Short mmCIF file of C-alpha atoms in Angstrom, two decimals:
data_model
loop_
_atom_site.label_atom_id
_atom_site.label_comp_id
_atom_site.label_asym_id
_atom_site.label_seq_id
_atom_site.Cartn_x
_atom_site.Cartn_y
_atom_site.Cartn_z
CA UNK A 20 83.13 149.27 78.98
CA UNK A 21 84.46 152.67 78.52
CA UNK A 22 84.90 154.64 75.39
CA UNK A 23 86.56 157.84 74.64
CA UNK A 24 86.74 159.95 71.42
CA UNK A 25 88.79 162.96 70.39
CA UNK A 26 89.72 164.65 67.05
CA UNK A 27 93.06 166.10 66.25
CA UNK A 28 93.39 168.71 63.57
CA UNK A 29 96.21 168.93 61.17
CA UNK A 30 97.28 171.67 58.68
CA UNK A 31 100.31 171.14 56.88
CA UNK A 32 102.03 174.05 54.76
CA UNK A 33 102.82 171.70 51.75
CA UNK A 34 101.11 169.20 49.60
CA UNK A 35 102.96 166.18 51.31
CA UNK A 36 103.89 166.00 55.00
CA UNK A 37 104.37 163.55 57.59
CA UNK A 38 103.62 164.53 61.27
CA UNK A 39 104.29 162.57 64.53
CA UNK A 40 101.08 162.25 66.37
CA UNK A 41 102.40 159.77 68.99
CA UNK A 42 102.50 162.22 71.95
CA UNK A 43 98.82 163.40 71.20
CA UNK A 44 97.58 159.90 70.96
CA UNK A 45 99.57 159.09 74.17
CA UNK A 46 97.94 161.93 76.03
CA UNK A 47 94.49 160.80 74.58
CA UNK A 48 95.11 157.33 76.30
CA UNK A 49 95.97 159.00 79.63
CA UNK A 50 92.89 161.27 79.33
CA UNK A 51 90.57 158.36 78.54
CA UNK A 52 91.46 156.69 81.88
CA UNK A 53 91.39 153.31 79.75
CA UNK A 54 93.93 150.69 80.99
CA UNK A 55 93.18 147.65 78.79
CA UNK A 56 91.70 147.94 75.41
CA UNK A 57 92.08 149.06 71.71
CA UNK A 58 92.98 152.52 70.19
CA UNK A 59 91.92 153.39 66.77
CA UNK A 60 93.46 156.26 65.03
CA UNK A 61 92.26 157.23 61.55
CA UNK A 62 92.34 160.01 58.95
CA UNK A 63 88.86 161.55 58.49
CA UNK A 64 89.82 162.65 55.21
CA UNK A 65 90.42 160.55 52.07
CA UNK A 66 93.77 162.00 50.86
CA UNK A 67 95.46 161.29 53.90
CA UNK A 68 96.76 158.26 56.03
CA UNK A 69 97.62 157.34 59.56
CA UNK A 70 100.49 154.68 59.76
CA UNK A 71 102.95 153.33 62.02
CA UNK A 72 106.67 153.43 61.31
CA UNK A 73 110.07 155.05 62.15
CA UNK A 74 110.62 158.66 63.08
CA UNK A 75 113.34 159.13 60.82
CA UNK A 76 113.39 162.02 58.25
CA UNK A 77 115.28 160.32 55.71
CA UNK A 78 112.83 157.65 55.60
CA UNK A 79 109.98 160.02 55.26
CA UNK A 80 111.70 161.55 52.08
CA UNK A 81 112.08 157.92 50.73
CA UNK A 82 108.39 157.40 51.33
CA UNK A 83 107.51 160.79 49.58
CA UNK A 84 109.76 159.91 46.52
CA UNK A 85 108.53 156.31 46.35
CA UNK A 86 104.82 157.33 46.41
CA UNK A 87 105.47 159.84 43.80
CA UNK A 88 106.76 157.02 41.58
CA UNK A 89 103.89 155.02 42.22
CA UNK A 90 101.27 157.52 41.59
CA UNK A 91 102.76 160.86 40.37
CA UNK A 92 101.06 164.16 41.09
CA UNK A 93 99.53 165.44 37.84
CA UNK A 94 96.61 167.71 38.14
CA UNK A 95 95.56 166.93 34.54
CA UNK A 96 92.33 165.13 33.78
CA UNK A 97 94.29 162.98 31.29
CA UNK A 98 96.42 161.67 34.06
CA UNK A 99 93.54 160.91 36.57
CA UNK A 100 89.90 160.46 35.71
CA UNK A 101 89.12 162.00 39.24
CA UNK A 102 90.47 165.38 38.16
CA UNK A 103 87.72 165.53 35.51
CA UNK A 104 85.54 166.52 38.56
CA UNK A 105 87.51 169.71 38.96
CA UNK A 106 89.88 168.32 41.61
CA UNK A 107 93.65 168.17 41.04
CA UNK A 108 94.38 165.43 43.69
CA UNK A 109 93.77 162.19 41.99
CA UNK A 110 97.30 161.11 42.95
CA UNK A 111 96.65 161.65 46.62
CA UNK A 112 93.85 159.14 46.85
CA UNK A 113 96.07 156.48 45.45
CA UNK A 114 99.09 157.32 47.69
CA UNK A 115 96.76 157.13 50.83
CA UNK A 116 95.73 153.49 49.87
CA UNK A 117 99.53 152.47 49.87
CA UNK A 118 100.13 154.13 53.18
CA UNK A 119 96.80 152.97 54.81
CA UNK A 120 93.77 154.91 56.40
CA UNK A 121 94.24 153.70 60.10
CA UNK A 122 95.99 151.97 62.73
CA UNK A 123 94.56 150.05 65.68
CA UNK A 124 96.97 149.94 68.68
CA UNK A 125 96.68 147.92 71.79
CA UNK A 126 96.43 149.69 75.22
CA UNK A 127 97.95 147.79 77.91
CA UNK A 128 98.49 149.01 81.55
CA UNK A 129 97.35 152.45 80.45
CA UNK A 130 99.92 152.92 77.57
CA UNK A 131 100.13 152.29 73.86
CA UNK A 132 101.58 148.86 73.65
CA UNK A 133 104.34 149.54 71.09
CA UNK A 134 107.39 147.69 69.98
CA UNK A 135 110.81 149.61 70.14
CA UNK A 136 110.57 151.89 67.20
CA UNK A 137 106.79 152.22 66.64
CA UNK A 138 105.53 155.77 66.12
CA UNK A 139 102.23 156.85 64.82
CA UNK A 140 102.19 159.33 61.85
CA UNK A 141 99.78 161.31 59.93
CA UNK A 142 100.72 161.28 56.29
CA UNK A 143 99.22 164.12 54.21
CA UNK A 144 99.15 163.95 50.40
CA UNK A 145 96.89 167.01 49.72
CA UNK A 146 97.59 169.60 52.33
CA UNK A 147 97.27 173.27 52.89
CA UNK A 148 93.91 173.06 54.67
CA UNK A 149 92.57 171.76 57.97
CA UNK A 150 91.97 168.10 58.26
CA UNK A 151 91.11 165.95 61.23
CA UNK A 152 92.39 162.73 62.67
CA UNK A 153 89.99 160.62 64.87
CA UNK A 154 91.26 158.79 68.03
CA UNK A 155 88.72 156.35 69.41
CA UNK A 156 89.61 154.19 72.50
CA UNK A 157 87.42 151.50 73.99
CA UNK A 158 88.18 149.17 76.78
CA UNK A 159 88.16 149.42 80.63
CA UNK B 8 85.02 143.12 79.45
CA UNK B 9 88.02 140.93 79.39
CA UNK B 10 91.28 141.55 77.62
CA UNK B 11 94.33 139.16 76.84
CA UNK B 12 97.72 139.91 75.61
CA UNK B 13 100.49 137.71 74.31
CA UNK B 14 103.65 138.19 72.23
CA UNK B 15 104.88 135.59 69.58
CA UNK B 16 108.64 135.69 68.82
CA UNK B 17 109.81 135.40 65.21
CA UNK B 18 113.36 134.61 63.90
CA UNK B 19 113.68 133.93 60.10
CA UNK B 20 117.03 132.85 58.67
CA UNK B 21 116.67 134.90 55.59
CA UNK B 22 115.97 138.75 54.92
CA UNK B 23 112.63 137.99 53.52
CA UNK B 24 110.29 135.13 54.81
CA UNK B 25 106.42 134.40 55.43
CA UNK B 26 105.47 132.41 58.48
CA UNK B 27 101.87 131.21 59.05
CA UNK B 28 100.80 132.45 62.53
CA UNK B 29 97.17 130.92 62.50
CA UNK B 30 97.69 128.17 64.78
CA UNK B 31 99.46 130.42 67.54
CA UNK B 32 96.76 133.03 67.26
CA UNK B 33 93.92 130.39 67.47
CA UNK B 34 95.60 129.06 70.55
CA UNK B 35 95.69 132.53 72.10
CA UNK B 36 91.95 132.99 71.44
CA UNK B 37 91.40 129.62 73.38
CA UNK B 38 93.56 130.67 76.14
CA UNK B 39 91.97 134.01 76.50
CA UNK B 40 88.59 132.52 77.07
CA UNK B 41 86.93 135.29 75.04
CA UNK B 42 83.99 134.15 73.08
CA UNK B 43 82.99 137.40 71.32
CA UNK B 44 85.20 140.33 70.65
CA UNK B 45 88.14 141.57 68.36
CA UNK B 46 91.61 140.24 68.02
CA UNK B 47 94.42 142.56 66.89
CA UNK B 48 97.57 140.89 65.60
CA UNK B 49 100.52 143.37 64.70
CA UNK B 50 104.05 143.45 64.00
CA UNK B 51 106.05 145.25 66.76
CA UNK B 52 108.82 146.07 64.37
CA UNK B 53 108.69 148.48 61.42
CA UNK B 54 110.29 146.39 58.80
CA UNK B 55 107.80 143.51 59.08
CA UNK B 56 104.10 142.91 58.58
CA UNK B 57 101.17 140.83 59.63
CA UNK B 58 98.53 140.18 56.94
CA UNK B 59 95.89 137.77 55.97
CA UNK B 60 95.96 135.66 52.67
CA UNK B 61 96.38 132.18 51.24
CA UNK B 62 98.85 129.63 52.59
CA UNK B 63 100.31 128.87 49.17
CA UNK B 64 103.98 128.86 48.57
CA UNK B 65 103.80 130.14 45.04
CA UNK B 66 101.80 132.96 46.13
CA UNK B 67 104.34 134.01 48.73
CA UNK B 68 106.93 133.73 46.07
CA UNK B 69 104.83 136.15 43.97
CA UNK B 70 104.62 138.43 46.78
CA UNK B 71 108.35 138.56 47.41
CA UNK B 72 109.08 139.01 43.69
CA UNK B 73 106.52 141.79 43.27
CA UNK B 74 107.69 143.65 46.51
CA UNK B 75 111.22 143.47 45.14
CA UNK B 76 110.28 145.33 42.10
CA UNK B 77 108.24 147.84 43.84
CA UNK B 78 111.00 148.47 46.43
CA UNK B 79 114.12 146.81 45.51
CA UNK B 80 116.71 145.75 48.27
CA UNK B 81 119.64 148.12 47.85
CA UNK B 82 121.92 148.88 50.79
CA UNK B 83 123.44 152.03 49.35
CA UNK B 84 122.60 155.44 50.76
CA UNK B 85 122.03 156.67 47.29
CA UNK B 86 118.94 154.45 46.72
CA UNK B 87 117.25 155.19 50.10
CA UNK B 88 117.98 158.17 52.22
CA UNK B 89 117.25 155.93 55.29
CA UNK B 90 120.47 154.07 54.59
CA UNK B 91 122.42 157.38 55.37
CA UNK B 92 121.82 156.46 58.98
CA UNK B 93 123.95 153.34 58.76
CA UNK B 94 121.07 151.12 58.17
CA UNK B 95 120.70 148.97 55.01
CA UNK B 96 117.11 148.18 55.11
CA UNK B 97 115.32 151.25 53.57
CA UNK B 98 113.48 148.91 51.19
CA UNK B 99 112.06 146.81 54.02
CA UNK B 100 110.14 149.78 55.59
CA UNK B 101 108.48 150.39 52.23
CA UNK B 102 107.60 146.76 51.40
CA UNK B 103 106.07 146.72 55.02
CA UNK B 104 103.61 149.56 54.06
CA UNK B 105 102.46 147.65 51.04
CA UNK B 106 101.64 144.41 53.15
CA UNK B 107 100.47 146.31 56.28
CA UNK B 108 101.37 146.28 59.87
CA UNK B 109 98.30 144.44 61.41
CA UNK B 110 95.14 142.59 60.99
CA UNK B 111 91.82 142.95 63.18
CA UNK B 112 90.07 139.66 63.24
CA UNK B 113 86.42 139.04 64.72
CA UNK B 114 86.11 136.52 67.49
CA UNK B 115 82.98 134.75 67.30
CA UNK B 116 81.73 131.74 69.58
CA UNK B 117 85.42 131.51 70.74
CA UNK B 118 87.09 131.19 67.22
CA UNK B 119 88.74 133.36 64.67
CA UNK B 120 85.92 134.36 62.46
CA UNK B 121 87.47 133.59 59.14
CA UNK B 122 86.40 133.04 55.49
CA UNK B 123 87.30 129.63 53.81
CA UNK B 124 91.06 130.58 52.89
CA UNK B 125 91.89 133.21 55.44
CA UNK B 126 95.28 132.75 57.10
CA UNK B 127 97.46 135.08 59.30
CA UNK B 128 100.89 135.70 58.10
CA UNK B 129 104.03 137.32 59.53
CA UNK B 130 105.87 138.87 56.61
CA UNK B 131 109.55 139.47 57.30
CA UNK B 132 111.51 141.94 55.19
CA UNK B 133 114.60 142.24 57.32
CA UNK B 134 115.07 139.07 59.17
CA UNK B 135 117.92 137.21 60.74
CA UNK B 136 117.14 138.43 64.38
CA UNK B 137 114.44 138.10 66.93
CA UNK B 138 111.21 140.22 66.25
CA UNK B 139 107.86 140.01 68.08
CA UNK B 140 104.28 139.89 67.13
CA UNK B 141 101.69 141.17 69.55
CA UNK B 142 98.21 139.60 70.06
CA UNK B 143 95.66 141.57 71.91
CA UNK B 144 92.30 140.34 72.25
CA UNK B 145 89.32 142.21 73.96
CA UNK B 146 85.60 141.04 74.41
CA UNK B 147 83.79 138.78 76.71
CA UNK C 20 79.66 144.74 76.42
CA UNK C 21 77.46 143.87 73.44
CA UNK C 22 78.58 142.18 70.10
CA UNK C 23 76.90 141.90 66.76
CA UNK C 24 77.76 139.92 63.63
CA UNK C 25 76.45 139.96 60.01
CA UNK C 26 77.64 138.97 56.61
CA UNK C 27 76.74 140.75 53.45
CA UNK C 28 77.03 138.76 50.26
CA UNK C 29 78.58 140.38 47.07
CA UNK C 30 78.34 138.98 43.51
CA UNK C 31 79.87 141.18 40.79
CA UNK C 32 79.40 140.52 37.14
CA UNK C 33 82.96 141.51 36.14
CA UNK C 34 86.32 140.60 37.33
CA UNK C 35 86.84 143.90 38.98
CA UNK C 36 84.33 145.98 40.76
CA UNK C 37 83.73 148.57 43.39
CA UNK C 38 80.56 148.44 45.62
CA UNK C 39 79.49 151.02 48.17
CA UNK C 40 78.67 149.13 51.39
CA UNK C 41 77.99 152.17 53.54
CA UNK C 42 74.11 151.89 53.67
CA UNK C 43 74.44 148.29 54.70
CA UNK C 44 76.89 148.91 57.45
CA UNK C 45 74.89 151.75 58.69
CA UNK C 46 72.00 149.59 58.81
CA UNK C 47 73.96 146.85 60.83
CA UNK C 48 75.12 149.61 63.27
CA UNK C 49 71.47 150.49 63.87
CA UNK C 50 70.44 146.94 64.13
CA UNK C 51 73.12 146.22 66.75
CA UNK C 52 71.86 148.71 69.18
CA UNK C 53 75.45 149.53 69.93
CA UNK C 54 75.90 153.50 70.62
CA UNK C 55 79.84 153.46 71.49
CA UNK C 56 82.30 150.93 70.08
CA UNK C 57 84.23 149.80 67.13
CA UNK C 58 82.92 148.24 63.82
CA UNK C 59 85.07 145.96 61.93
CA UNK C 60 84.33 145.34 58.18
CA UNK C 61 86.44 142.88 56.18
CA UNK C 62 86.60 140.84 53.34
CA UNK C 63 86.13 137.13 54.02
CA UNK C 64 87.93 136.27 50.67
CA UNK C 65 91.43 136.92 49.77
CA UNK C 66 91.12 138.36 46.25
CA UNK C 67 88.83 141.11 47.60
CA UNK C 68 89.22 144.26 49.85
CA UNK C 69 87.19 146.56 52.01
CA UNK C 70 88.55 150.19 51.97
CA UNK C 71 87.38 153.69 52.71
CA UNK C 72 87.60 156.38 50.00
CA UNK C 73 85.44 158.58 47.78
CA UNK C 74 82.30 157.54 45.99
CA UNK C 75 83.38 158.92 42.62
CA UNK C 76 83.29 156.72 39.71
CA UNK C 77 86.28 158.46 37.96
CA UNK C 78 88.47 157.74 40.99
CA UNK C 79 87.19 154.01 40.93
CA UNK C 80 88.46 153.68 37.40
CA UNK C 81 91.73 155.34 38.41
CA UNK C 82 92.05 152.69 41.13
CA UNK C 83 91.44 149.94 38.46
CA UNK C 84 93.76 151.23 35.97
CA UNK C 85 96.60 151.82 38.49
CA UNK C 86 96.24 148.42 40.18
CA UNK C 87 96.26 146.96 36.75
CA UNK C 88 99.70 148.62 36.14
CA UNK C 89 100.98 147.56 39.50
CA UNK C 90 99.80 143.95 39.23
CA UNK C 91 98.73 143.07 35.76
CA UNK C 92 95.87 140.33 35.06
CA UNK C 93 97.72 137.48 33.36
CA UNK C 94 96.36 133.97 33.97
CA UNK C 95 99.72 132.47 32.70
CA UNK C 96 101.72 130.42 35.30
CA UNK C 97 104.73 132.42 33.87
CA UNK C 98 103.43 135.73 35.20
CA UNK C 99 102.40 134.47 38.72
CA UNK C 100 103.69 131.22 40.37
CA UNK C 101 100.27 131.05 42.12
CA UNK C 102 98.79 130.33 38.84
CA UNK C 103 100.56 127.03 38.69
CA UNK C 104 98.08 125.71 41.05
CA UNK C 105 95.46 125.98 38.36
CA UNK C 106 94.19 129.43 39.52
CA UNK C 107 94.29 132.24 37.13
CA UNK C 108 93.90 135.15 39.80
CA UNK C 109 97.45 135.43 41.09
CA UNK C 110 97.18 139.19 40.33
CA UNK C 111 94.10 139.80 42.50
CA UNK C 112 95.91 138.43 45.54
CA UNK C 113 98.64 141.32 44.90
CA UNK C 114 95.82 144.02 44.35
CA UNK C 115 93.97 143.06 47.39
CA UNK C 116 97.10 143.87 49.35
CA UNK C 117 97.42 147.40 48.13
CA UNK C 118 93.85 148.09 48.93
CA UNK C 119 93.51 146.36 52.28
CA UNK C 120 91.58 143.64 53.67
CA UNK C 121 89.47 145.29 56.26
CA UNK C 122 88.45 148.73 57.94
CA UNK C 123 87.81 149.52 61.48
CA UNK C 124 85.38 152.48 62.09
CA UNK C 125 84.52 154.18 65.37
CA UNK C 126 80.86 153.89 66.25
CA UNK C 127 79.76 157.21 68.12
CA UNK C 128 76.28 158.06 69.32
CA UNK C 129 74.98 155.19 67.41
CA UNK C 130 76.48 156.02 63.99
CA UNK C 131 79.65 155.49 62.04
CA UNK C 132 81.95 158.25 63.09
CA UNK C 133 82.91 159.48 59.62
CA UNK C 134 84.66 162.53 58.15
CA UNK C 135 82.85 164.34 55.33
CA UNK C 136 83.67 162.20 52.40
CA UNK C 137 84.29 158.62 53.90
CA UNK C 138 82.40 155.80 52.37
CA UNK C 139 83.06 152.11 52.78
CA UNK C 140 83.68 150.12 49.62
CA UNK C 141 83.93 146.47 48.60
CA UNK C 142 86.78 146.03 46.03
CA UNK C 143 86.40 142.92 44.02
CA UNK C 144 89.53 141.65 41.86
CA UNK C 145 88.19 138.35 40.97
CA UNK C 146 84.57 138.45 40.66
CA UNK C 147 81.75 136.54 39.25
CA UNK C 148 80.81 134.40 42.30
CA UNK C 149 79.31 134.89 45.69
CA UNK C 150 81.59 136.35 48.22
CA UNK C 151 81.02 137.42 51.78
CA UNK C 152 81.87 140.53 53.77
CA UNK C 153 81.78 140.42 57.67
CA UNK C 154 80.61 143.07 59.76
CA UNK C 155 81.46 142.71 63.60
CA UNK C 156 80.57 145.36 66.06
CA UNK C 157 81.53 145.42 69.85
CA UNK C 158 80.73 148.10 72.20
CA UNK C 159 77.73 149.11 74.38
#
């Protein structure tokens, strides 16, 4: 069994952003030399997500607006108890749970084994600083 | 290490449906000959989910009604920016995020290692055409 | 390839609770002897979650309050069709979908490969009885 590990650093200028990670994850699969296996891609930070969906900017705006309705950004300690710790990102911890922490993707014949529209995204809900995404591939 | 890959095709007559995939995934585990490992089951389409919960039709109606409240079906481009592309399924991309894209199940002694009520479901949110589910098993 | 399996039993006194599983999962990784691989941690019951987020009690109260708004506890069969089966936990099956069933964590150099604040939690939404969490590790 082979294993491969790499981190990808993200830094988004706004609080909320979506970044297509697919080319970097595909490059990691090639670099790993693994032909058959599983590829885990996860946010290493707890106010960010990794998820798979469509590379369509209107949809990403829909996600941002919908998540804002489900868990509105509000820095006040009245809105989120988490903000009593001095943080202002209580909402981001909730948004991340809807979108998920990680994806596991099959690796088949040396490539990400994807359906026609699947793309891997980093979802940021409390940006403006460096954060990391972990890629771990096992197989042979 | 062994690996095994199979796709399962789904075609549901309505827009929203839940289909129990457990017998087909169990058959794939047997066919793989893998005794100890991990089994990934994921929707290959981005308006569908694979998730684990109870095989109870009332619960599935609860899921459908709840998801409709969280992200109502509305083909208008005013409701979802994604629909400005000519699609009418913006809601389905949101519903899928709540229910998830994939499950990873342990394989132990040649079987899916499940709790008493765990069953694997395909959740469709934009049906009426062929879609595929990927089963990838690695182990030995 | 090596594999390792262990179950962790949870019993929470209230209906809703969050329990930090990280020390027990770290102990399982050490016990497994696996240095490089993937670690699956999943609820074996369908009204409970395993998720990764911050070990901060205010945030956990935020999660509980938010999930209660998204899917209020109501034992009546009018609120949830699932409750027509004699159950009173329809809400718990919905809450679990928001928080997720499982996490997959990379194992690197014999340890859980975590970002700075990542901790693994058991999320209970219908407690007051024994439930199990499965830990399955594969790698070498």
